[in-house]
Coordinates of C-alpha atoms in Angstrom, one line a residue:
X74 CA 26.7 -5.4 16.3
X75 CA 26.9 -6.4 13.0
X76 CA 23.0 -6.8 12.5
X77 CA 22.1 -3.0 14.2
X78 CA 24.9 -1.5 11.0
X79 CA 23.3 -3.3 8.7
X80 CA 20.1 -1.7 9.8
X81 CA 21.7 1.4 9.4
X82 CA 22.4 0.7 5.6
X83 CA 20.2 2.5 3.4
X84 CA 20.0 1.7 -0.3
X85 CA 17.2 2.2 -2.4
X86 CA 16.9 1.4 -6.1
X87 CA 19.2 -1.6 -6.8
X88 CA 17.6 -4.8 -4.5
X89 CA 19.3 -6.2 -1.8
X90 CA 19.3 -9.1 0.6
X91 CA 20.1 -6.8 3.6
X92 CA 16.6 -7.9 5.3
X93 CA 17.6 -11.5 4.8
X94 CA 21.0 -11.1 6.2
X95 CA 19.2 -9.3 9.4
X96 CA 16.9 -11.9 9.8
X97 CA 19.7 -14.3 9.7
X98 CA 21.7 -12.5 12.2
X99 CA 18.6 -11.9 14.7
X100 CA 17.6 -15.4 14.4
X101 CA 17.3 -17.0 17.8
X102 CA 19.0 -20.6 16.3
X103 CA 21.7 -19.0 14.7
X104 CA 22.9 -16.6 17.8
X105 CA 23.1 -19.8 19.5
X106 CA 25.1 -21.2 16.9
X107 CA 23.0 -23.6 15.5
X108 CA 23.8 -23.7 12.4
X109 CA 24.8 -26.1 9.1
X110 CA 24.4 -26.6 5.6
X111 CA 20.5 -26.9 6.4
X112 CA 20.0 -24.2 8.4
X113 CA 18.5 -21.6 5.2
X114 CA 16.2 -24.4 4.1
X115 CA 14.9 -25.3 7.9
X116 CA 13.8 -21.3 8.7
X117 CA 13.4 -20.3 5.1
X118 CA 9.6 -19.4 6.5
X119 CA 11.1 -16.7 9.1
X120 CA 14.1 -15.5 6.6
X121 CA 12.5 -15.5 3.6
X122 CA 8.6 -14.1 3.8
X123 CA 6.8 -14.0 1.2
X124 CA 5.7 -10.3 0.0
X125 CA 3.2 -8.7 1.8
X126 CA 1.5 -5.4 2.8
X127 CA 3.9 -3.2 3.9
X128 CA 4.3 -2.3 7.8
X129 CA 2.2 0.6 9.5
X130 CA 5.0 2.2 10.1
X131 CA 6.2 2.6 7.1
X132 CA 3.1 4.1 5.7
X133 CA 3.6 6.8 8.6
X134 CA 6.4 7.6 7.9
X135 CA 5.4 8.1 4.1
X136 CA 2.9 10.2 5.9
X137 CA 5.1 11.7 8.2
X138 CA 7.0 13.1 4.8
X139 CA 4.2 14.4 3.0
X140 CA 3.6 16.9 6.2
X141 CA 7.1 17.3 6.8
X142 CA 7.5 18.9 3.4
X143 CA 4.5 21.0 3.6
X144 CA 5.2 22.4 6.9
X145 CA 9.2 22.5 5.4
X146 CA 7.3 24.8 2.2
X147 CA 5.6 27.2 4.7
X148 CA 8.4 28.0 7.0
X149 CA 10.3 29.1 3.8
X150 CA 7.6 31.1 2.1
X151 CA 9.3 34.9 1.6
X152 CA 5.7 36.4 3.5
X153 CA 4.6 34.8 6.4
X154 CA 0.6 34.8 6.1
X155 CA -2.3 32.6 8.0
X156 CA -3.4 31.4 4.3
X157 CA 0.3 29.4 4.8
X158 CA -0.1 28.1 7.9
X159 CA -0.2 24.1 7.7
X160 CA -1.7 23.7 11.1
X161 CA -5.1 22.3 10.5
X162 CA -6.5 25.1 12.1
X163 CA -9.9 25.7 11.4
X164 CA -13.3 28.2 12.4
X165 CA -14.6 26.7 15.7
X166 CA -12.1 25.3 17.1
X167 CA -12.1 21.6 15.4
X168 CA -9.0 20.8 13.5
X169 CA -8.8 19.3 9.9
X170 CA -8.8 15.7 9.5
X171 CA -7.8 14.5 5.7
X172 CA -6.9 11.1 4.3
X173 CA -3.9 11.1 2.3
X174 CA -3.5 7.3 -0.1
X175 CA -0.6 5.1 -1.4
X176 CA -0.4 2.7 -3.7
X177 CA 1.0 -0.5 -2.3
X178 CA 1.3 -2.7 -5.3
X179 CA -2.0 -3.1 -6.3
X180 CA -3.4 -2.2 -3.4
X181 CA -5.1 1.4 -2.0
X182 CA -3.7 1.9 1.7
X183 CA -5.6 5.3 2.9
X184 CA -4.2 7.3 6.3
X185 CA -5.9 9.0 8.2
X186 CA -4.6 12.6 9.7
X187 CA -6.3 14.4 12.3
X188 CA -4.4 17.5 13.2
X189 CA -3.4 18.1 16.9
X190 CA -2.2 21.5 18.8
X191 CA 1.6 20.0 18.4
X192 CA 2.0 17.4 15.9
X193 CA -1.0 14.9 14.4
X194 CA -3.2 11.8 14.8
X195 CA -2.3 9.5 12.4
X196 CA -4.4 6.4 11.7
X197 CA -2.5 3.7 9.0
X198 CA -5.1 0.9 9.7
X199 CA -4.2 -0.6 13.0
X200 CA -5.9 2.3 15.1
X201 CA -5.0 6.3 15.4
X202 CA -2.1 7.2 17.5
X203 CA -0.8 10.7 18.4
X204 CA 2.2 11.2 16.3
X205 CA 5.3 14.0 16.8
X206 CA 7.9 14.2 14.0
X207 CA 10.7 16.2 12.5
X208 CA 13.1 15.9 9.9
X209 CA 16.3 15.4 11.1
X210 CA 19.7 17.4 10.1
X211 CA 20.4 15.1 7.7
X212 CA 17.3 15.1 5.9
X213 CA 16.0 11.7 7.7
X214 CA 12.6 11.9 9.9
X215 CA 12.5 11.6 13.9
X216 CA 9.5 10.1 15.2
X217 CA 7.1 9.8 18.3
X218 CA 4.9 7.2 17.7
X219 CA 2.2 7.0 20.5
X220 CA 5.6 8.1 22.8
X221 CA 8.2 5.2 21.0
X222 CA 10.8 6.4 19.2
X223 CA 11.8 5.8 15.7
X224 CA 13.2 6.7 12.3
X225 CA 13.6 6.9 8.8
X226 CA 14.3 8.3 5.7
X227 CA 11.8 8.9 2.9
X228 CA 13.1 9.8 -0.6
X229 CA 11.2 10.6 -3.7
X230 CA 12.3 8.7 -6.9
X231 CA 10.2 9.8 -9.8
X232 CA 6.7 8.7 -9.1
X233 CA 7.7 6.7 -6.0
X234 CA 8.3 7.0 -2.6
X235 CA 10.9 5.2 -0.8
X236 CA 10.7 4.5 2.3
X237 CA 14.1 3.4 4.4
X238 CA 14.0 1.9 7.5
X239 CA 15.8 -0.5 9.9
X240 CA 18.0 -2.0 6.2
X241 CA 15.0 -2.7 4.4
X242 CA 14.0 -0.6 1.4
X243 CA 9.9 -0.4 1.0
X244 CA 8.2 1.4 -2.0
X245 CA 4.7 2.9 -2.3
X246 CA 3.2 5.7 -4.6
X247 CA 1.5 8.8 -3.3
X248 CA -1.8 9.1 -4.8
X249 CA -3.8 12.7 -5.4
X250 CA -7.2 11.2 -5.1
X251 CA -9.1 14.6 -6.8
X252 CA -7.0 14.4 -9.8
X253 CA -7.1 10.7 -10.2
X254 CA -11.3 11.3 -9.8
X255 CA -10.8 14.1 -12.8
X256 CA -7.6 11.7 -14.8
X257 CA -9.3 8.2 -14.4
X258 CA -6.4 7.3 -12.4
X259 CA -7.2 4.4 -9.6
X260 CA -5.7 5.0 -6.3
X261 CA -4.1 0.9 -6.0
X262 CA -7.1 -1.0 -7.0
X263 CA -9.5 1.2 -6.4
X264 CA -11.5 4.8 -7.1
X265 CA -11.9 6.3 -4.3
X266 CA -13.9 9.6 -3.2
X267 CA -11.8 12.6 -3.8
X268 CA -13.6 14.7 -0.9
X269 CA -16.8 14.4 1.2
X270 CA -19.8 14.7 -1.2
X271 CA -23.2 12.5 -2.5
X272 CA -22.9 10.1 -5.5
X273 CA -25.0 11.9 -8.4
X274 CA -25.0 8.8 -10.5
X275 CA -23.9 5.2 -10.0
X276 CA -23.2 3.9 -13.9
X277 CA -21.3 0.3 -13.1
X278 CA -22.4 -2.6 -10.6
X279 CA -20.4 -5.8 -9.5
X280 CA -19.0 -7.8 -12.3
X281 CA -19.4 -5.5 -15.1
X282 CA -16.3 -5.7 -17.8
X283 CA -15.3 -2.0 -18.1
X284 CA -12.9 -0.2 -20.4
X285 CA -10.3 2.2 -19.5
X286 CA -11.9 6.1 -19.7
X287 CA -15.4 5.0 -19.0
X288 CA -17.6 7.0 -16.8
X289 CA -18.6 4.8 -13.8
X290 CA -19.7 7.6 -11.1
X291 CA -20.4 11.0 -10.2
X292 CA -19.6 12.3 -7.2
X293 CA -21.2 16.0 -6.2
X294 CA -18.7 17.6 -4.0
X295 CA -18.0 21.6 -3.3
X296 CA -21.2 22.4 -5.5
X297 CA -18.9 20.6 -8.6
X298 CA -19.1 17.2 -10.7
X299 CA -16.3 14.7 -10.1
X300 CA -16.3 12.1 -12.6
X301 CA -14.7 8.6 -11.7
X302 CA -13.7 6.8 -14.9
X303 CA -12.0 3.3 -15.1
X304 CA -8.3 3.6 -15.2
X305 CA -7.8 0.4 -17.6
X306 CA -9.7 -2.7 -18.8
X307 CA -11.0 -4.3 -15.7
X308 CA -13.7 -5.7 -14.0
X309 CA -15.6 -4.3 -11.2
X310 CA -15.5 -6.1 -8.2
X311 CA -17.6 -3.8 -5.9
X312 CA -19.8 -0.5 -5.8
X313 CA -21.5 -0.7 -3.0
X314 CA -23.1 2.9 -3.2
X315 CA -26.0 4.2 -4.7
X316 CA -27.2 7.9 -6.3
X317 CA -28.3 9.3 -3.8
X318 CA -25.6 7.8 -0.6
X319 CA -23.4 10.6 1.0
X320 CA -19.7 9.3 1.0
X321 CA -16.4 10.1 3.1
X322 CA -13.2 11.6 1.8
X323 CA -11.1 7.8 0.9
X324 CA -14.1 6.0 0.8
X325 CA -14.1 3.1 -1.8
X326 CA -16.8 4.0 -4.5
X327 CA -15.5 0.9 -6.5
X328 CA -13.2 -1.7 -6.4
X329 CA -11.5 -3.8 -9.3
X330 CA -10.5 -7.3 -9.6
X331 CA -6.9 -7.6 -9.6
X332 CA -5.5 -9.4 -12.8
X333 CA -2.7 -10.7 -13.9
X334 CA -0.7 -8.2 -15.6
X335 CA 0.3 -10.5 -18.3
X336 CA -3.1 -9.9 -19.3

């Protein structure tokens, strides 16, 4: 009892050691009472992780908020028009598909979204599963995922998003991959393609020392230039296309070496 209201705690900001505490009480040794002076340092592995990616789940439910809202934005518009809909709906029947990206640490995490007749397909990396959500009366979200339930509540502080689920606090950054194209901003650790187009000009290779607000690649997109400049001092770790390659919306044009920020 005392590890499902803890779950239910949600604090974000300050850190806590809520998703120790839960670990501790779930613990198979300790609910059988085995436990001493030793028992921290002898499961340390299984209380104490080290950081890692964050869950799937919390990535759709970072999702999850971002269509929320938008649907949230439409309902309330004074004049009800098609050009508001948020459906996905599109000429011929086929539906829109987009990839929305976070910022996990230094990391890019890109989700895919294929829109459905009632709710979406979501796709965080572990494979696409048909996803129905609302938000909740008091402001949390309500999930199906792939037909189990689940929950949480997403908040937006400043440039972050916080995600809140089962007492642990998780925090990711929503990134708007046109205007980081246009800003020289990297989504993570990486510039990725704002929208489907063809790479123009490829002007950096693997290993190249590049400094922040340098051109690396053009992408040609909706009859327009994108220009994706270095976000900092780094070096480039990967660009595996060429002028002339046709890229996806998310796809990595190039990737960075991650450095110590110290550095």
């Amino acid at each position: 009892r005392l590890a499902s209201a803890l779950e239910t705690a949600e604090v974000a900001g300050p850190r806590t050691n809520l998703a120790f505490l839960i670990s501790t009480l779930r613990h198979k040794a300790f609910v059988a009472g085995e436990v001493d002076t030793g028992f921290i340092e002898r499961h340390k592995g299984e209380l104490l992780p080290p950081p890692g990616a964050v869950p799937g789940d919390v990535l759709i439910f970072a999702t999850l908020f971002e269509l929320l809202s938008r649907v949230a934005c439409a309902n309330g518009a004074a004049q009800k028009s098609p050009w508001a809909q948020v459906d996905g709906w599109r000429v011929g029947g086929l539906r829109q598909h987009e990839v929305l990206t976070f910022a996990d640490g230094a990391t890019t995490r890109a989700v895919g979204v294929t829109y459905r007749e009632k709710g979406w397909r979501i796709d965080a990396g572990d494979g696409a599963i048909d996803v129905d959500a609302a938000f909740e009366s008091d402001g949390s979200i309500g999930a199906s995922l792939a037909g189990r339930r689940a929950g949480a509540r997403v908040l937006r502080i400043g440039a972050d998003m916080v995600v809140l689920m089962r007492g642990r606090s998780f925090t990711l950054k929503r990134q708007n991959a046109l205007d980081a194209a246009d800003l020289g901003e990297t989504l993570g650790n990486d510039l990725v393609a704002p929208m489907p187009g063809k790479i123009v000009q490829m002007m950096t290779k693997a290993g190249d020392r590049v400094r922040r607000g340098q051109p690396l690649a053009i992408l040609e997109a909706m009859k327009m230039e994108h220009t994706l400049a270095a976000p900092g001092d780094l070096t480039v770790k990967a660009a595996p296309f060429r002028a002339g390659d046709q890229v996806n919306e998310g796809a990595v044009v190039i990737s960075f070496e991650v450095e110590d920020v110290a550095t």
